[in-house]
Coordinates of C-alpha atoms and ligand atoms in Angstrom, one line a residue:
X1 CA -33.3 47.1 -4.6
X2 CA -35.3 44.4 -5.5
X3 CA -36.8 44.7 -8.8
X4 CA -34.1 44.8 -12.2
X5 CA -36.6 47.3 -13.7
X6 CA -38.2 47.5 -17.3
X7 CA -41.5 48.2 -17.0
X8 CA -42.4 47.6 -20.9
X9 CA -41.0 43.7 -20.7
X10 CA -40.0 44.2 -24.6
X11 CA -38.2 41.2 -25.8
X12 CA -34.9 42.8 -25.5
X13 CA -35.3 43.3 -22.0
X14 CA -36.8 39.7 -21.8
X15 CA -33.9 38.4 -23.4
X16 CA -31.6 40.1 -20.7
X17 CA -33.7 40.0 -18.1
X18 CA -35.1 36.9 -17.6
X19 CA -31.7 34.5 -16.6
X20 CA -30.4 37.4 -14.4
X21 CA -34.0 36.7 -12.3
X22 CA -33.0 32.6 -12.6
X23 CA -30.0 33.5 -11.6
X24 CA -30.7 35.7 -8.4
X25 CA -33.4 32.5 -7.2
X26 CA -30.9 30.4 -7.2
X27 CA -27.9 33.1 -5.3
X28 CA -31.0 33.4 -2.9
X29 CA -32.9 30.0 -2.5
X30 CA -36.0 31.6 -1.3
X31 CA -38.6 29.6 1.4
X32 CA -41.2 28.6 -0.6
X33 CA -43.9 27.7 1.9
X34 CA -46.6 25.4 -0.5
X35 CA -50.2 24.7 1.2
X36 CA -51.0 22.2 -2.1
X37 CA -53.1 19.2 -2.4
X38 CA -52.4 16.2 -1.4
X39 CA -51.7 14.5 -5.4
X40 CA -48.6 16.6 -5.7
X41 CA -46.6 17.5 -2.7
X42 CA -43.8 15.5 -3.4
X43 CA -43.7 16.3 -7.6
X44 CA -44.1 20.3 -6.4
X45 CA -41.2 20.1 -3.7
X46 CA -39.3 18.8 -6.7
X47 CA -39.8 21.5 -8.6
X48 CA -39.2 24.3 -6.2
X49 CA -35.7 22.7 -5.5
X50 CA -35.4 22.5 -9.3
X51 CA -35.8 25.7 -9.5
X52 CA -33.8 27.0 -6.9
X53 CA -36.1 27.8 -3.9
X54 CA -36.0 26.0 -1.1
X55 CA -39.8 23.8 -0.6
X56 CA -41.4 23.9 2.7
X57 CA -44.8 21.9 2.4
X58 CA -47.0 22.8 5.3
X59 CA -50.6 23.0 5.8
X60 CA -50.4 24.2 9.7
X61 CA -51.7 27.7 10.4
X62 CA -50.2 27.5 14.1
X63 CA -46.3 28.2 12.0
X64 CA -47.4 30.3 9.5
X65 CA -46.5 33.4 11.5
X66 CA -42.8 32.0 11.5
X67 CA -42.3 31.0 8.2
X68 CA -43.9 33.9 6.6
X69 CA -41.3 35.6 8.9
X70 CA -38.4 33.9 6.3
X71 CA -39.2 36.4 3.2
X72 CA -40.2 33.4 0.9
X73 CA -43.2 33.7 -0.5
X74 CA -46.8 31.1 0.2
X75 CA -48.7 28.9 -2.9
X76 CA -52.4 28.2 -1.7
X77 CA -53.6 25.2 -3.9
X78 CA -57.3 24.1 -3.2
X79 CA -57.0 20.8 -5.0
X80 CA -57.9 18.6 -2.4
X81 CA -58.7 21.0 0.2
X82 CA -61.5 20.8 2.9
X83 CA -63.9 22.9 5.2
X84 CA -60.6 22.8 7.7
X85 CA -58.3 23.4 5.5
X86 CA -60.1 26.8 4.6
X87 CA -59.6 27.9 8.4
X88 CA -56.2 27.4 7.8
X89 CA -55.4 28.6 4.4
X90 CA -57.2 32.0 5.5
X91 CA -54.6 31.7 8.9
X92 CA -52.0 31.7 6.4
X93 CA -52.9 34.4 4.0
X94 CA -53.6 36.8 6.8
X95 CA -49.7 35.7 7.8
X96 CA -48.3 36.1 4.6
X97 CA -50.5 39.2 4.1
X98 CA -49.7 41.3 7.1
X99 CA -46.2 41.1 7.1
X100 CA -46.1 41.7 3.2
X101 CA -45.3 38.4 1.5
X102 CA -46.4 37.2 -2.1
X103 CA -49.0 35.0 -2.5
X104 CA -50.1 33.1 -5.5
X105 CA -53.7 31.4 -5.1
X106 CA -54.5 28.2 -7.4
X107 CA -58.0 27.2 -7.4
X108 CA -57.7 23.8 -8.7
X109 CA -61.3 23.0 -9.9
X110 CA -62.7 26.1 -9.3
X111 CA -65.7 25.4 -11.9
X112 CA -66.6 22.4 -10.5
X113 CA -68.5 21.9 -7.5
X114 CA -70.4 24.5 -5.8
X115 CA -67.9 23.8 -2.5
X116 CA -65.2 25.0 -4.6
X117 CA -67.4 27.8 -5.9
X118 CA -67.7 28.9 -2.1
X119 CA -64.2 28.6 -1.5
X120 CA -62.5 30.3 -3.8
X121 CA -65.1 33.3 -3.1
X122 CA -64.2 32.5 0.8
X123 CA -60.5 32.8 -0.1
X124 CA -60.7 35.9 -2.2
X125 CA -63.1 37.9 0.6
X126 CA -60.4 37.2 3.2
X127 CA -56.8 38.8 2.1
X128 CA -55.0 39.3 -1.0
X129 CA -53.3 37.5 -3.6
X130 CA -50.5 38.3 -5.8
X131 CA -51.2 36.2 -8.0
X132 CA -54.4 34.2 -9.4
X133 CA -53.1 31.7 -11.8
X134 CA -55.8 28.2 -13.3
X135 CA -57.2 27.2 -16.3
X136 CA -59.8 28.4 -18.2
X137 CA -62.3 27.0 -15.8
X138 CA -60.7 28.0 -12.7
X139 CA -60.3 31.6 -14.0
X140 CA -64.0 32.5 -15.5
X141 CA -65.1 31.0 -12.0
X142 CA -62.5 33.7 -10.1
X143 CA -64.1 36.7 -12.4
X144 CA -67.7 35.6 -11.2
X145 CA -68.9 33.5 -13.9
X146 CA -71.1 30.5 -14.1
X147 CA -73.9 29.4 -15.9
X148 CA -71.1 26.0 -17.4
X149 CA -69.2 23.5 -15.5
X150 CA -66.2 22.4 -15.1
X151 CA -66.4 18.4 -14.7
X152 CA -63.1 17.6 -12.4
X153 CA -59.6 19.3 -12.2
X154 CA -59.5 19.5 -16.0
X155 CA -60.9 22.6 -18.6
X156 CA -61.7 20.6 -21.2
X157 CA -61.5 21.9 -24.6
X158 CA -61.7 25.7 -24.7
X159 CA -64.4 27.4 -25.3
X160 CA -63.3 31.0 -25.2
X161 CA -61.4 32.2 -27.9
X162 CA -57.8 33.9 -27.4
X163 CA -59.6 37.4 -27.8
X164 CA -61.6 36.6 -25.2
X165 CA -59.3 34.9 -23.2
X166 CA -57.2 37.4 -23.5
X167 CA -60.3 40.5 -22.3
X168 CA -61.0 38.3 -19.7
X169 CA -57.3 37.6 -17.9
X170 CA -57.0 41.4 -18.1
X171 CA -60.4 42.8 -16.7
X172 CA -59.6 40.2 -13.8
X173 CA -56.2 41.5 -13.1
X174 CA -57.3 45.0 -13.6
X175 CA -60.4 43.9 -11.1
X176 CA -58.5 42.2 -8.5
X177 CA -55.7 45.1 -8.3
X178 CA -53.0 41.5 -9.2
X179 CA -51.7 39.3 -12.0
X180 CA -53.6 37.0 -13.3
X181 CA -53.1 33.8 -15.7
X182 CA -55.1 31.7 -17.4
X183 CA -52.8 28.6 -18.4
X184 CA -53.5 25.9 -21.8
X185 CA -51.6 25.4 -24.5
X186 CA -51.5 29.0 -25.5
X187 CA -50.8 31.3 -21.6
X188 CA -52.8 34.6 -20.8
X189 CA -50.9 36.1 -18.2
X190 CA -52.1 40.7 -17.1
X191 CA -50.7 42.3 -14.7
X192 CA -54.3 44.2 -16.0
X193 CA -51.9 47.0 -18.1
X194 CA -49.5 44.6 -20.2
X195 CA -50.8 41.6 -21.1
X196 CA -48.8 39.1 -22.5
X197 CA -49.5 34.9 -24.8
X198 CA -46.9 32.9 -24.0
X199 CA -47.2 29.3 -26.6
X200 CA -44.1 27.5 -25.5
X201 CA -44.6 24.7 -23.1
X202 CA -45.7 20.8 -24.6
X203 CA -48.5 18.8 -25.1
X204 CA -47.0 16.2 -22.6
X205 CA -47.8 18.9 -19.6
X206 CA -51.4 18.0 -20.6
X207 CA -50.6 14.2 -20.1
X208 CA -49.2 14.5 -16.5
X209 CA -51.2 15.6 -13.2
X210 CA -49.8 18.7 -11.1
X211 CA -48.3 20.8 -14.6
X212 CA -50.9 23.7 -13.3
X213 CA -49.8 23.0 -9.8
X214 CA -46.4 22.6 -10.1
X215 CA -46.1 26.0 -12.1
X216 CA -48.1 28.1 -9.3
X217 CA -45.1 26.7 -6.7
X218 CA -42.6 27.9 -9.5
X219 CA -44.1 31.2 -10.2
X220 CA -44.6 31.4 -6.6
X221 CA -40.6 31.1 -6.0
X222 CA -39.9 34.0 -8.2
X223 CA -42.4 36.4 -6.8
X224 CA -39.6 35.6 -3.4
X225 CA -37.1 37.5 -5.4
X226 CA -39.2 40.2 -6.9
X227 CA -42.0 41.9 -5.3
X228 CA -42.4 44.5 -7.3
X229 CA -42.3 43.2 -11.1
X230 CA -44.7 40.4 -10.2
X231 CA -45.3 40.5 -13.7
X232 CA -42.0 39.7 -14.3
X233 CA -42.0 37.7 -12.0
X234 CA -44.7 35.6 -13.4
X235 CA -43.3 36.2 -16.9
X236 CA -39.8 34.2 -16.3
X237 CA -41.5 31.9 -14.1
X238 CA -43.7 30.4 -16.6
X239 CA -40.8 30.3 -19.8
X240 CA -38.6 28.7 -17.7
X241 CA -41.4 26.1 -16.5
X242 CA -42.2 25.3 -20.3
X243 CA -38.6 25.7 -22.3
X244 CA -37.5 23.2 -19.7
X245 CA -40.8 21.2 -20.9
X246 CA -40.1 21.6 -24.4
X247 CA -36.5 21.2 -24.1
X248 CA -36.9 17.8 -21.8
X249 CA -39.6 16.9 -24.6
X250 CA -37.1 16.6 -27.2
X251 CA -34.7 14.1 -25.1
X252 CA -34.2 10.4 -26.8
X253 CA -35.1 8.7 -23.6
X254 CA -38.8 10.7 -22.5
X255 CA -41.1 8.1 -24.4
X256 CA -44.2 9.3 -23.4
X257 CA -45.6 11.0 -19.9
X258 CA -44.2 8.8 -17.5
X259 CA -40.3 9.2 -18.5
X260 CA -41.1 13.3 -19.6
X261 CA -41.7 14.1 -15.6
X262 CA -37.7 13.1 -14.1
X263 CA -36.3 14.8 -18.5
X264 CA -38.5 18.1 -16.8
X265 CA -37.1 18.2 -13.5
X266 CA -33.2 17.6 -15.1
X267 CA -34.2 20.4 -17.2
X268 CA -34.9 22.9 -14.8
X269 CA -32.2 22.0 -13.7
X270 CA -29.8 23.0 -16.1
X271 CA -31.7 25.9 -17.0
X272 CA -31.0 27.3 -13.7
X273 CA -27.6 25.9 -13.3
X274 CA -26.6 27.9 -17.1
X275 CA -28.4 31.0 -16.1
X276 CA -26.2 31.0 -12.6
X277 CA -23.2 30.5 -14.5
X278 CA -24.3 33.0 -16.8
X279 CA -25.4 31.4 -19.9
X280 CA -29.1 33.2 -20.9
X281 CA -29.4 31.7 -24.2
X282 CA -32.0 28.9 -23.2
X283 CA -34.7 32.4 -23.1
X284 CA -34.5 32.3 -26.9
X285 CA -36.9 29.9 -27.1
X286 CA -39.5 32.1 -25.7
X287 CA -42.5 32.7 -28.0
X288 CA -43.9 35.5 -26.1
Ligands
ATP301 P1 -55.6 21.3 -16.7 O1 -55.9 20.3 -16.0 O2 -56.8 21.7 -17.1 O3 -54.6 21.0 -17.9 P2 -53.9 22.4 -15.5 O4 -54.1 23.8 -14.3 O5 -53.4 21.3 -15.5 O6 -55.3 22.9 -16.0 P3 -52.8 23.7 -18.0 O7 -54.0 24.3 -19.0 O8 -52.5 22.4 -18.5 O9 -52.7 23.6 -16.1 O10 -51.2 24.5 -17.5 C1 -49.9 23.4 -17.3 C2 -48.7 23.9 -18.0 O11 -48.9 22.9 -19.2 C3 -48.9 25.5 -18.3 O12 -47.3 25.5 -18.4 C4 -49.0 25.0 -20.0 O13 -48.4 26.4 -20.9 C5 -48.5 24.0 -19.9 N1 -49.3 23.4 -21.2 C6 -50.8 23.0 -21.1 N2 -51.1 22.2 -22.3 C7 -50.2 22.4 -22.9 C8 -50.0 21.8 -24.6 N3 -50.7 21.4 -24.9 N4 -49.2 22.5 -25.7 C9 -48.1 23.7 -24.1 N5 -48.3 23.6 -23.5 C10 -49.3 23.2 -22.5
TZP302 N1 -57.1 16.0 -8.2 C1 -57.4 17.1 -6.8 S1 -56.5 18.1 -7.7 C2 -55.6 17.3 -8.3 C3 -56.3 16.2 -9.0 C4 -56.1 15.1 -10.2 C5 -53.6 17.5 -9.2 C6 -54.4 18.9 -10.4 O1 -52.8 18.8 -10.9 P1 -53.1 20.2 -12.3 O2 -52.3 21.0 -11.7 O3 -54.4 21.0 -11.7 O4 -53.7 19.4 -13.5
MG303 MG1 -53.8 19.4 -15.7
MG304 MG1 -54.7 23.2 -12.2

């Protein structure tokens, strides 16, 4: 079986199951195929390695069938996309969809420009995404909302209450029949039936580029080894990522965003090693 079954995902399930899933990822080292933006290539590859996946950064859809046959997952990140890239994205999504390979979409900056609004709609018409993750402006755009504007890739201050965010995420997940994650200081994630609010993480994540993008790579890595319960894969990725950030920020050597990044990669690696050795105590820090 590819699923560690616990549909309710109670707090006890989380403490027991999540470290097991981190261990499983470490044991399987699945391929995580990233079609991501020009900013985060190296950071995303390092995060994939730290959590226990095998990254390949490839934007060439001519090799998509070969890559999809290796049993891994795909990240589509719109951060620095172009019209030609959209064709590569659509062809690669089709290759993964046809073999049942998991696909995650990060519609970076979706609410900022007409090109991006059209781009995200074209991708969603063109294929199935197991998980769509984004900040508030991005997920609002995915939901079809108009009449507000993102000023770039950052969300800016939230204009929705937490209850509004929960309702929106839940309804989009039910409509798209997938998992929707809206990130922020509190992350909201839902499969349309089960919805979680997660308030781990650290403010430094908002002060570095690529924290949203590399969270996507992390969740996709878990989707490669947990295909049945996509919400469990997403929650596992979020908790590993955010608890690693909390641990890194506490280190004496960390003085700001610059020193945070290498410490963060070290803590992702440490959590993987602890879990692989059967020590799942780290997950007790979960605020879910
Ligand atoms: P934005 O550019 O709007 O910041 P993003 O795509 O970079 O969006 P974020 O919403 O920053 O994504 O989320 C990335 C990760 O950082 C998530 O795990 C989120 O929970 C975490 N995060 C961001 N800001 C904070 C914060 N102030 N406190 C705790 N965690 C945070
Ligand atoms: N510009 C285009 S993509 C990108 C920037 C700065 C990275 C965005 O990364 P994140 O993870 O959404 O902060
Ligand atoms: Mg950001
Ligand atoms: Mg982002």
